[in-house]
Short mmCIF file of C-alpha atoms in Angstrom, two decimals:
data_model
loop_
_atom_site.label_atom_id
_atom_site.label_comp_id
_atom_site.label_asym_id
_atom_site.label_seq_id
_atom_site.Cartn_x
_atom_site.Cartn_y
_atom_site.Cartn_z
CA MET A 1 49.74 7.16 -1.43
CA ALA A 2 46.34 8.72 -3.11
CA PRO A 3 47.18 9.56 -6.83
CA ARG A 4 46.01 12.79 -7.49
CA ILE A 5 44.01 15.28 -9.75
CA ALA A 6 46.52 17.74 -11.18
CA GLY A 7 44.79 19.36 -14.28
CA VAL A 8 41.63 19.15 -15.77
CA SER A 9 39.77 20.97 -18.23
CA LEU A 10 35.76 20.46 -20.97
CA THR A 11 35.82 21.96 -24.41
CA ASP A 12 32.48 23.66 -24.77
CA PHE A 13 29.63 21.32 -24.80
CA GLY A 14 27.02 22.15 -26.78
CA LYS A 15 26.39 21.01 -30.50
CA HIS A 16 29.43 21.02 -32.93
CA PRO A 17 28.57 19.00 -36.25
CA GLU A 18 31.47 20.29 -38.06
CA ARG A 19 34.29 19.33 -35.84
CA SER A 20 35.89 15.96 -34.60
CA SER A 21 36.71 13.88 -31.66
CA ARG A 22 40.29 14.22 -32.68
CA GLU A 23 39.41 18.21 -32.71
CA LEU A 24 37.89 17.90 -29.14
CA PHE A 25 40.00 15.41 -27.04
CA THR A 26 43.17 17.55 -28.24
CA GLU A 27 41.64 20.53 -26.79
CA ALA A 28 40.55 19.20 -23.35
CA ALA A 29 43.98 16.57 -23.26
CA GLY A 30 45.66 19.95 -23.81
CA GLY A 31 44.17 22.49 -21.53
CA ALA A 32 44.38 20.16 -19.09
CA LEU A 33 48.01 19.66 -19.26
CA ALA A 34 48.45 23.38 -19.59
CA ASP A 35 46.72 23.25 -16.31
CA ALA A 36 48.17 21.00 -14.14
CA GLY A 37 51.63 22.93 -15.95
CA VAL A 38 52.73 19.04 -17.25
CA GLN A 39 54.27 18.27 -20.00
CA ALA A 40 53.02 15.82 -22.67
CA ASP A 41 56.54 13.90 -22.58
CA ASP A 42 56.29 12.97 -19.14
CA VAL A 43 52.54 11.35 -20.01
CA GLY A 44 53.06 7.41 -19.69
CA VAL A 45 49.69 6.24 -20.49
CA VAL A 46 46.11 7.89 -22.30
CA TYR A 47 43.02 6.61 -21.31
CA VAL A 48 40.28 7.99 -23.71
CA GLY A 49 36.54 6.97 -22.91
CA ASN A 50 33.84 7.09 -25.68
CA PHE A 51 31.08 5.16 -27.32
CA ALA A 52 30.10 5.99 -30.53
CA GLY A 53 32.81 6.61 -32.60
CA ASP A 54 32.48 3.37 -34.59
CA LEU A 55 28.98 4.68 -35.46
CA THR A 56 28.87 8.47 -35.97
CA GLU A 57 32.57 9.00 -36.84
CA ASP A 58 32.94 5.57 -38.92
CA GLN A 59 36.16 5.53 -36.87
CA GLY A 60 37.40 3.31 -34.37
CA HIS A 61 40.76 2.77 -32.71
CA PHE A 62 40.57 6.09 -30.59
CA GLY A 63 43.47 5.21 -27.98
CA PRO A 64 46.20 5.66 -29.99
CA MET A 65 44.72 8.46 -32.18
CA MET A 66 43.95 11.24 -29.38
CA ALA A 67 47.64 9.95 -27.81
CA ASP A 68 49.38 11.60 -31.34
CA TYR A 69 46.99 14.35 -31.54
CA MET A 70 47.30 15.63 -27.41
CA GLY A 71 51.00 15.11 -28.48
CA ALA A 72 52.30 11.88 -26.96
CA ARG A 73 52.21 9.62 -30.19
CA ASP A 74 54.16 6.70 -28.12
CA VAL A 75 52.71 6.21 -25.17
CA ALA A 76 50.46 3.29 -23.89
CA ALA A 77 46.76 4.63 -25.31
CA THR A 78 43.38 3.04 -24.98
CA ARG A 79 39.99 3.18 -26.03
CA VAL A 80 37.51 2.68 -22.75
CA GLU A 81 34.29 1.44 -23.47
CA ASN A 82 31.84 1.22 -20.90
CA ALA A 83 28.26 3.14 -22.69
CA CYS A 84 27.74 6.46 -21.12
CA ALA A 85 30.38 5.67 -17.91
CA SER A 86 33.26 5.24 -20.20
CA GLY A 87 34.71 8.45 -19.06
CA GLY A 88 34.40 7.23 -15.59
CA VAL A 89 35.84 4.10 -16.45
CA ALA A 90 38.38 5.69 -18.17
CA VAL A 91 39.03 7.61 -15.29
CA ARG A 92 39.00 5.02 -12.96
CA GLN A 93 41.39 2.86 -15.07
CA ALA A 94 44.45 6.16 -15.04
CA VAL A 95 44.45 6.10 -11.05
CA GLU A 96 44.84 2.24 -11.35
CA ALA A 97 47.82 2.67 -13.18
CA VAL A 98 48.87 5.05 -11.06
CA ALA A 99 48.55 3.79 -7.74
CA SER A 100 50.26 0.58 -9.26
CA GLY A 101 52.78 2.31 -9.50
CA MET A 102 53.00 1.31 -13.29
CA HIS A 103 52.83 4.91 -14.64
CA GLU A 104 53.92 8.50 -12.68
CA VAL A 105 51.23 10.95 -14.87
CA ALA A 106 48.09 9.68 -16.96
CA VAL A 107 46.04 11.24 -18.95
CA ALA A 108 42.32 10.37 -18.91
CA GLY A 109 39.68 11.69 -20.57
CA GLY A 110 36.63 11.26 -22.94
CA VAL A 111 34.90 12.79 -26.19
CA GLU A 112 31.80 12.34 -27.85
CA MET A 113 30.74 13.59 -31.68
CA MET A 114 27.07 13.29 -31.71
CA HIS A 115 25.19 16.16 -33.46
CA ASN A 116 27.69 15.39 -37.01
CA VAL A 117 24.34 12.14 -37.65
CA GLY A 118 20.71 12.72 -37.88
CA ILE A 119 18.32 11.96 -34.28
CA ALA A 120 17.15 8.54 -35.71
CA ASP A 121 20.69 7.10 -36.00
CA ILE A 122 21.97 8.58 -32.48
CA THR A 123 18.98 7.65 -30.62
CA ASP A 124 19.70 4.06 -32.47
CA ALA A 125 23.54 4.24 -31.87
CA LEU A 126 22.55 5.32 -27.89
CA ALA A 127 20.00 2.40 -27.73
CA ASN A 128 23.15 0.43 -28.65
CA ALA A 129 23.94 0.46 -24.25
CA GLY A 130 20.92 -1.78 -24.13
CA ASP A 131 20.25 -5.55 -24.54
CA ASN A 132 19.91 -5.64 -28.58
CA GLU A 133 17.78 -9.09 -28.39
CA TYR A 134 15.52 -8.14 -25.56
CA GLU A 135 15.11 -4.00 -25.61
CA ASN A 136 15.84 -2.63 -28.65
CA GLU A 137 14.36 -5.90 -30.70
CA VAL A 138 10.85 -5.15 -28.83
CA GLY A 139 11.04 -0.94 -29.79
CA LEU A 140 13.13 -0.39 -26.74
CA THR A 141 14.87 3.49 -26.80
CA PHE A 142 17.08 4.85 -23.82
CA PRO A 143 14.62 7.60 -22.88
CA GLY A 144 12.03 4.52 -23.45
CA ILE A 145 14.23 2.29 -20.69
CA TYR A 146 13.97 4.95 -18.03
CA ALA A 147 10.77 5.46 -19.24
CA LEU A 148 9.84 2.80 -17.79
CA MET A 149 12.09 2.65 -14.48
CA ALA A 150 10.87 5.98 -13.86
CA ARG A 151 7.15 4.55 -14.61
CA ARG A 152 7.90 1.31 -11.75
CA TYR A 153 9.37 3.71 -9.28
CA LEU A 154 6.24 6.57 -9.26
CA HIS A 155 4.00 3.59 -9.22
CA GLU A 156 6.09 2.08 -5.65
CA PHE A 157 6.88 5.08 -3.92
CA ASP A 158 4.93 8.14 -2.95
CA ALA A 159 6.27 10.13 -5.92
CA GLU A 160 4.70 11.99 -8.46
CA HIS A 161 6.25 13.46 -11.84
CA GLU A 162 6.55 17.28 -10.66
CA HIS A 163 8.88 15.47 -8.02
CA LEU A 164 11.06 14.54 -11.04
CA ALA A 165 10.13 17.74 -12.54
CA ALA A 166 12.03 19.54 -10.05
CA VAL A 167 15.58 18.38 -11.06
CA THR A 168 15.58 19.40 -14.28
CA VAL A 169 14.10 22.40 -12.61
CA LYS A 170 17.64 22.79 -10.64
CA ASN A 171 20.17 21.11 -12.76
CA ARG A 172 18.94 24.43 -15.73
CA GLU A 173 19.43 26.52 -12.38
CA ASN A 174 23.19 25.71 -11.93
CA ALA A 175 24.04 25.78 -15.05
CA LEU A 176 23.24 29.01 -15.75
CA ASP A 177 26.82 30.62 -14.47
CA ASN A 178 28.36 27.54 -16.14
CA PRO A 179 30.79 28.76 -18.62
CA ILE A 180 30.73 25.41 -21.53
CA ALA A 181 26.97 24.81 -20.23
CA GLN A 182 24.47 23.47 -23.14
CA PHE A 183 21.45 24.79 -21.60
CA ARG A 184 21.44 28.14 -20.25
CA GLU A 185 18.46 29.51 -19.38
CA PRO A 186 16.16 28.01 -16.52
CA VAL A 187 12.87 26.44 -17.01
CA THR A 188 9.60 26.27 -14.65
CA VAL A 189 7.88 22.69 -13.28
CA ALA A 190 5.36 23.71 -15.06
CA GLU A 191 6.37 24.06 -18.50
CA ALA A 192 8.89 20.89 -17.87
CA LEU A 193 5.97 18.67 -16.96
CA GLU A 194 4.16 19.39 -21.03
CA GLY A 195 6.76 19.80 -22.60
CA ARG A 196 6.93 17.52 -26.20
CA PRO A 197 6.73 13.04 -24.50
CA ILE A 198 9.15 11.42 -25.54
CA ALA A 199 7.96 8.15 -23.80
CA SER A 200 5.70 8.00 -20.75
CA PRO A 201 5.52 9.19 -18.24
CA LEU A 202 9.03 11.55 -19.08
CA THR A 203 8.81 14.54 -21.41
CA LEU A 204 12.03 15.89 -23.12
CA TYR A 205 12.76 18.07 -20.30
CA ASP A 206 13.38 14.94 -18.06
CA ALA A 207 16.08 14.18 -20.82
CA CYS A 208 19.64 15.59 -21.25
CA PRO A 209 20.16 17.00 -24.66
CA ILE A 210 22.42 15.28 -27.59
CA THR A 211 25.63 17.06 -27.28
CA ASP A 212 29.51 16.83 -28.78
CA GLY A 213 32.11 17.51 -26.04
CA ALA A 214 35.18 16.15 -24.58
CA ALA A 215 36.70 16.33 -21.08
CA ALA A 216 40.32 15.22 -19.74
CA VAL A 217 41.93 15.28 -16.16
CA VAL A 218 45.67 14.59 -15.67
CA VAL A 219 46.47 11.68 -13.17
CA THR A 220 49.41 12.22 -11.21
CA SER A 221 51.32 9.92 -8.33
CA GLU A 222 51.72 12.18 -5.10
CA GLU A 223 55.40 11.84 -5.69
CA PHE A 224 55.66 13.24 -9.01
CA ALA A 225 53.03 16.35 -8.13
CA ASP A 226 55.72 16.95 -5.39
CA GLU A 227 58.87 16.56 -6.86
CA HIS A 228 57.36 18.73 -9.73
CA GLY A 229 55.58 21.36 -7.42
CA LEU A 230 52.51 20.76 -9.08
CA ASP A 231 49.28 22.59 -7.34
CA ALA A 232 47.01 19.33 -7.21
CA PRO A 233 45.45 19.69 -3.64
CA VAL A 234 43.31 17.03 -5.00
CA ARG A 235 43.51 13.63 -4.34
CA VAL A 236 41.11 10.30 -5.70
CA ALA A 237 40.49 8.94 -2.23
CA GLY A 238 38.49 6.28 -3.33
CA THR A 239 37.50 4.47 -7.04
CA GLY A 240 34.60 1.68 -7.02
CA GLN A 241 33.03 -0.05 -10.07
CA SER A 242 30.50 -3.00 -10.19
CA SER A 243 28.58 -4.32 -13.22
CA ASP A 244 25.21 -5.82 -13.72
CA THR A 245 22.80 -7.19 -15.84
CA ILE A 246 22.70 -5.12 -19.55
CA ALA A 247 18.62 -5.76 -19.48
CA LEU A 248 16.54 -4.02 -17.44
CA GLN A 249 13.88 -6.84 -17.45
CA ASP A 250 16.51 -9.12 -15.86
CA ARG A 251 16.48 -7.24 -12.67
CA PRO A 252 14.68 -8.14 -9.34
CA GLU A 253 13.85 -4.48 -8.94
CA LEU A 254 13.44 -1.71 -11.70
CA ALA A 255 13.61 1.31 -9.97
CA ARG A 256 17.11 0.43 -8.48
CA THR A 257 20.47 0.79 -9.65
CA ARG A 258 22.34 -1.65 -7.84
CA ALA A 259 25.88 -1.45 -9.57
CA ALA A 260 25.69 1.57 -8.50
CA GLU A 261 25.15 1.17 -4.78
CA ARG A 262 27.85 -1.70 -5.14
CA ALA A 263 30.20 0.80 -6.56
CA ALA A 264 29.62 3.30 -4.00
CA ASP A 265 29.90 1.32 -1.28
CA GLU A 266 33.74 -0.26 -2.53
CA ALA A 267 34.13 3.57 -3.43
CA TYR A 268 33.74 4.76 0.06
CA GLU A 269 35.45 2.16 1.94
CA TYR A 270 38.60 2.42 -0.35
CA ALA A 271 37.91 5.99 0.62
CA GLY A 272 37.21 5.55 4.79
CA VAL A 273 34.13 7.66 4.27
CA GLY A 274 30.47 7.63 4.31
CA PRO A 275 27.53 9.34 2.43
CA GLY A 276 27.48 11.85 5.62
CA ASP A 277 30.85 13.33 4.58
CA VAL A 278 30.05 14.10 1.27
CA ASP A 279 30.11 18.00 0.47
CA VAL A 280 29.41 17.92 -3.07
CA ALA A 281 28.40 15.63 -5.55
CA GLU A 282 28.55 14.76 -9.40
CA VAL A 283 25.72 12.31 -10.56
CA HIS A 284 24.65 10.77 -13.76
CA ASP A 285 21.22 12.41 -14.65
CA CYS A 286 20.85 11.21 -18.43
CA PHE A 287 17.04 11.21 -17.19
CA THR A 288 15.28 12.79 -14.56
CA ILE A 289 14.68 9.68 -12.53
CA ALA A 290 18.28 8.90 -12.56
CA GLU A 291 19.13 11.46 -10.50
CA VAL A 292 16.35 10.45 -8.03
CA LEU A 293 17.94 6.94 -8.26
CA ALA A 294 21.63 8.15 -8.11
CA VAL A 295 21.11 10.06 -4.68
CA GLU A 296 20.04 7.08 -3.26
CA SER A 297 22.31 4.85 -4.17
CA LEU A 298 25.06 6.50 -3.14
CA GLY A 299 23.48 7.11 0.48
CA PHE A 300 22.22 10.44 0.42
CA PHE A 301 18.63 9.20 0.88
CA GLU A 302 17.13 5.85 1.74
CA ARG A 303 15.32 3.90 -0.80
CA GLY A 304 11.99 5.79 -1.93
CA GLU A 305 13.02 8.77 -0.43
CA GLY A 306 15.32 10.69 -3.76
CA TYR A 307 12.28 12.49 -5.05
CA ARG A 308 12.23 14.59 -2.31
CA GLY A 309 16.23 15.64 -2.88
CA ALA A 310 15.61 18.53 -5.53
CA ALA A 311 11.56 19.00 -4.89
CA GLU A 312 12.61 19.93 -1.17
CA GLY A 313 15.86 21.89 -1.58
CA GLU A 314 18.45 19.62 -0.28
CA THR A 315 20.29 18.98 -3.52
CA THR A 316 21.07 22.89 -4.40
CA VAL A 317 23.59 24.45 -4.21
CA ASP A 318 23.12 25.47 -0.79
CA GLY A 319 21.32 22.69 -0.01
CA SER A 320 22.70 20.23 2.66
CA ILE A 321 24.01 18.10 -0.25
CA PRO A 322 24.30 19.46 -3.02
CA VAL A 323 24.11 17.50 -6.54
CA ASN A 324 25.23 18.68 -9.94
CA THR A 325 25.98 21.96 -9.73
CA SER A 326 27.41 22.07 -12.83
CA GLY A 327 23.91 21.32 -14.36
CA GLY A 328 24.80 17.60 -14.38
CA LEU A 329 23.56 16.01 -17.93
CA ILE A 330 20.64 17.25 -18.36
CA ALA A 331 21.89 21.10 -18.45
CA LYS A 332 25.38 21.15 -18.90
CA GLY A 333 24.84 18.38 -21.96
CA HIS A 334 25.83 14.37 -22.39
CA PRO A 335 28.62 13.65 -24.46
CA VAL A 336 28.93 10.15 -23.75
CA GLY A 337 32.13 8.78 -23.93
CA ALA A 338 33.20 12.33 -22.39
CA THR A 339 30.85 13.17 -19.08
CA GLY A 340 32.36 10.98 -16.46
CA ALA A 341 35.43 12.56 -17.15
CA ALA A 342 34.08 16.10 -17.19
CA GLN A 343 32.13 14.61 -13.77
CA VAL A 344 35.51 14.62 -11.95
CA ALA A 345 36.81 17.86 -13.82
CA GLU A 346 33.99 19.47 -12.20
CA LEU A 347 34.00 18.26 -8.27
CA THR A 348 37.89 19.00 -8.54
CA LYS A 349 37.09 22.67 -9.55
CA GLN A 350 34.79 22.52 -6.40
CA LEU A 351 37.24 21.30 -4.15
CA GLU A 352 40.06 23.37 -5.13
CA GLY A 353 37.24 26.13 -4.58
CA ARG A 354 36.91 27.83 -8.15
CA HIS A 355 33.84 26.66 -9.47
CA ALA A 356 30.91 28.80 -10.85
CA ASN A 357 28.84 27.57 -8.09
CA GLN A 358 31.05 27.35 -5.09
CA VAL A 359 29.58 25.18 -2.62
CA ALA A 360 31.91 27.04 0.49
CA ASP A 361 34.28 24.24 2.68
CA SER A 362 33.73 21.54 0.14
CA THR A 363 36.77 18.66 1.20
CA VAL A 364 35.01 15.51 -0.03
CA GLY A 365 33.32 15.36 -3.71
CA VAL A 366 31.63 12.00 -5.52
CA ALA A 367 31.48 11.48 -8.71
CA HIS A 368 28.71 8.72 -9.88
CA ASN A 369 28.90 7.41 -13.62
CA VAL A 370 26.20 4.74 -15.06
CA GLY A 371 26.25 3.28 -18.61
CA GLY A 372 23.55 2.09 -20.09
CA SER A 373 20.16 1.46 -17.93
CA GLY A 374 22.99 0.63 -15.01
CA ALA A 375 24.93 -2.38 -15.95
CA SER A 376 27.75 -0.31 -15.58
CA ALA A 377 28.57 2.45 -12.72
CA VAL A 378 31.72 3.84 -11.23
CA VAL A 379 31.79 5.74 -8.38
CA THR A 380 34.99 7.98 -7.77
CA VAL A 381 35.59 9.80 -4.57
CA LEU A 382 38.18 13.10 -4.35
CA ARG A 383 39.07 14.79 -1.28
CA SER A 384 41.13 17.82 -0.72
CA ALA A 385 43.23 18.34 2.78
CA MET B 1 26.75 3.75 -39.54
CA LEU B 2 26.91 0.45 -39.79
CA PRO B 3 24.97 -1.95 -42.20
CA GLU B 4 22.27 -4.06 -40.54
CA ARG B 5 23.20 -7.70 -39.94
CA THR B 6 22.21 -9.81 -42.61
CA VAL B 7 22.00 -13.28 -40.10
CA LYS B 8 20.21 -12.89 -36.78
CA PRO B 9 21.18 -15.15 -33.83
CA GLN B 10 20.37 -18.88 -34.26
CA TRP B 11 19.31 -18.49 -30.78
CA TYR B 12 16.98 -15.39 -30.87
CA THR B 13 15.52 -17.07 -33.85
CA ASP B 14 14.73 -19.68 -32.05
CA PHE B 15 13.02 -18.04 -29.38
CA ILE B 16 10.56 -16.24 -31.43
CA ASP B 17 9.81 -19.70 -33.18
CA ASP B 18 8.61 -20.93 -29.85
CA VAL B 19 7.20 -18.28 -28.45
CA GLU B 20 4.76 -18.20 -31.60
CA ALA B 21 4.57 -21.53 -31.23
CA GLY B 22 3.67 -21.99 -27.49
CA ARG B 23 6.45 -24.13 -26.81
CA ALA B 24 8.84 -21.80 -25.29
CA GLN B 25 11.38 -22.69 -22.35
CA TYR B 26 13.77 -20.60 -20.02
CA LEU B 27 16.35 -21.42 -18.03
CA ALA B 28 16.08 -22.76 -14.66
CA CYS B 29 18.71 -23.42 -12.13
CA GLU B 30 18.40 -26.98 -10.28
CA SER B 31 21.66 -25.48 -7.97
CA CYS B 32 19.53 -22.50 -6.73
CA GLY B 33 16.05 -21.84 -8.02
CA ALA B 34 17.12 -19.33 -9.84
CA ALA B 35 15.06 -18.61 -13.85
CA GLU B 36 16.73 -16.90 -16.40
CA LEU B 37 15.99 -16.02 -20.70
CA PRO B 38 17.96 -17.74 -23.46
CA PRO B 39 20.65 -17.87 -24.60
CA ARG B 40 23.01 -19.03 -21.18
CA ASN B 41 24.89 -22.16 -19.79
CA THR B 42 25.45 -20.76 -17.06
CA CYS B 43 23.85 -19.59 -13.60
CA PRO B 44 24.70 -16.07 -13.26
CA GLU B 45 23.04 -15.99 -9.39
CA CYS B 46 25.03 -18.79 -8.30
CA GLY B 47 27.67 -19.88 -11.32
CA ALA B 48 26.52 -23.44 -11.50
CA ALA B 49 26.35 -24.58 -15.06
CA SER B 50 23.20 -26.53 -14.08
CA LEU B 51 20.64 -25.07 -16.16
CA VAL B 52 17.73 -26.85 -17.38
CA GLU B 53 14.60 -26.37 -19.34
CA ARG B 54 11.20 -25.18 -18.17
CA PRO B 55 8.17 -24.39 -20.48
CA LEU B 56 7.91 -20.45 -20.46
CA PRO B 57 4.60 -19.00 -18.52
CA GLU B 58 2.51 -17.50 -21.21
CA GLU B 59 1.09 -15.27 -18.98
CA GLY B 60 2.08 -12.72 -16.35
CA THR B 61 1.31 -8.96 -14.87
CA VAL B 62 2.52 -6.29 -16.30
CA LEU B 63 5.63 -4.91 -13.83
CA THR B 64 5.99 -0.70 -15.60
CA TYR B 65 5.37 0.06 -19.54
CA THR B 66 5.61 3.48 -21.45
CA GLU B 67 4.10 4.76 -24.56
CA VAL B 68 7.42 5.40 -26.89
CA GLN B 69 6.94 8.83 -28.54
CA THR B 70 10.40 8.85 -30.13
CA THR B 71 12.01 5.83 -32.13
CA ILE B 72 14.69 4.43 -33.91
CA GLU B 73 15.12 3.55 -37.90
CA LYS B 74 13.48 0.01 -37.28
CA PHE B 75 10.40 1.85 -35.51
CA ALA B 76 9.89 4.58 -38.02
CA GLY B 77 6.54 5.49 -38.32
CA GLU B 78 4.78 3.02 -35.91
CA ALA B 79 5.83 5.33 -32.86
CA PRO B 80 3.80 6.26 -30.71
CA TYR B 81 3.09 2.54 -29.85
CA THR B 82 3.53 0.57 -25.66
CA VAL B 83 6.19 -0.98 -24.69
CA VAL B 84 5.58 -3.57 -21.78
CA ILE B 85 7.66 -5.54 -19.14
CA VAL B 86 5.43 -8.67 -17.62
CA GLU B 87 6.73 -11.25 -14.91
CA LEU B 88 5.83 -14.49 -15.91
CA ALA B 89 6.81 -15.97 -13.31
CA ASP B 90 8.99 -14.80 -9.79
CA SER B 91 12.40 -13.34 -11.06
CA LEU B 92 11.18 -13.83 -14.56
CA ARG B 93 10.77 -10.88 -16.38
CA LEU B 94 10.28 -10.46 -20.64
CA GLY B 95 9.94 -7.29 -22.23
CA GLY B 96 6.95 -6.93 -25.51
CA GLN B 97 4.91 -4.64 -27.29
CA LEU B 98 1.29 -4.31 -26.37
CA ARG B 99 -1.09 -5.50 -29.00
CA GLY B 100 -4.70 -5.71 -28.80
CA THR B 101 -5.74 -2.37 -26.18
CA ASP B 102 -4.43 0.86 -25.77
CA ASP B 103 -5.39 1.04 -22.28
CA VAL B 104 -2.87 -0.91 -20.16
CA ALA B 105 -2.30 -0.70 -16.05
CA ILE B 106 1.05 -1.93 -13.37
CA GLY B 107 -0.70 -5.31 -12.33
CA ASP B 108 -2.80 -6.03 -15.55
CA LEU B 109 -2.58 -9.82 -16.89
CA LEU B 110 -1.04 -10.22 -20.13
CA ARG B 111 -0.62 -13.45 -22.69
CA VAL B 112 3.11 -13.57 -24.98
CA GLY B 113 3.10 -13.63 -28.36
CA VAL B 114 4.73 -12.67 -31.38
CA GLU B 115 4.02 -10.45 -34.63
CA ARG B 116 5.21 -11.45 -37.70
CA ARG B 117 5.84 -8.47 -39.79
CA ASP B 118 6.64 -8.19 -43.35
CA GLU B 119 9.84 -6.27 -44.35
CA ARG B 120 10.37 -5.78 -40.60
CA GLU B 121 11.55 -7.65 -37.46
CA ASP B 122 9.38 -10.46 -35.90
CA ILE B 123 8.78 -8.45 -32.40
CA VAL B 124 7.58 -9.87 -28.95
CA THR B 125 4.07 -8.50 -28.21
CA PHE B 126 1.83 -9.15 -25.49
CA GLU B 127 -1.80 -8.43 -25.55
CA PRO B 128 -4.78 -8.62 -22.40
CA ALA B 129 -5.44 -12.73 -21.42
#
């Protein structure tokens, strides 16, 4: 009785400072309902992922606001906040609501406005995903925290910065054909390595951009999909979520994301599949090092071997395990609260055979969404047929 | 944007004062031996409420570091600066800003301290031991 992903939609990802979360979310939710062939009247519950609306829009209480604007004023509506994993956790909440039998139709999505404030303010807002006293007070930013992880990874394993840069090159290439992607220009390894330093050893090309955008998915019960004749071949076969220390310094291994490993194990077990069954994955590449850690956490590569994925072509669209065929956070963009839902939306398109970078014969997809430096992780396994 | 806090949590103010005075404590679990930084009353490893104070080692080795170029308002005009994570004891790590040298490598021995800063946040620092 696995819940179905009946419809998906993403807004344009990019620089839209003149817009607002209510408009972006409404566009995504309305698009997802239209894609599903479901009326707003049928929706029973709404989950909205958002991280920093209080800071960037001086607005909280996103749940009822978004439900109202999308045409479902009277439903149960809740904002979900797990930093950069907010959207993925919103989808998981919707899956739980439908799988439990509590609701037949749920809308889950996320939205973030980021370009409407200055770069110092948005950097400060994003730093709230870390430990204020132990990280921010000593001057750590999010690029800084991932740089600490990257430095340790390069020290422990046989990897160089150019292996990390290969992630950017691959994801930029993948975004060329994605109409909603923020960066649709290719970049070379040499250009990426020579980028402006943001936190050594990382350059601007190791980082995802600041992005305004929203994404939404419609989750329905199998019975609702069948009774209403919905064209919804993709089901949520498994979901997993785990947590870890909020401060990087409290983890015994600094170049490892154990919450993501636990979330992956749980999702695989739930779905009855293993890493070798996965045809395509969308992973949380907020920085290049994050994709390397992600493909290790998901079991596609042994620990310390993930750097080979992009560099050796195994994670390209025609590789053995295509990763981030959408362009990922690095090229598609990272509207923080929307990202996890955007991953599920992109994967659904893959499994329905309508993706811009279609992977042939893909039936099992995995989404990996991380909050902070790994304190929150949610993994979703999707299946068609 | 939200305003800056006007009052800091007391545990943090105390921790900074104690590091500066050389009397900082960490929390050792009497049940499982885990080592944690304040403020906790329950061991996150075994769940026991048996944390006791032990003197925080003042020296340790660098596990990782980064030179931060793009920073937040609190540190405006101070970049670039280097942040290190130092292992003070088994499973006890602490971050701080590097002082006293521009040159650092993984494995270097550093000593913890505090920098008092007029009009700005006091911060944990590390300098060559």
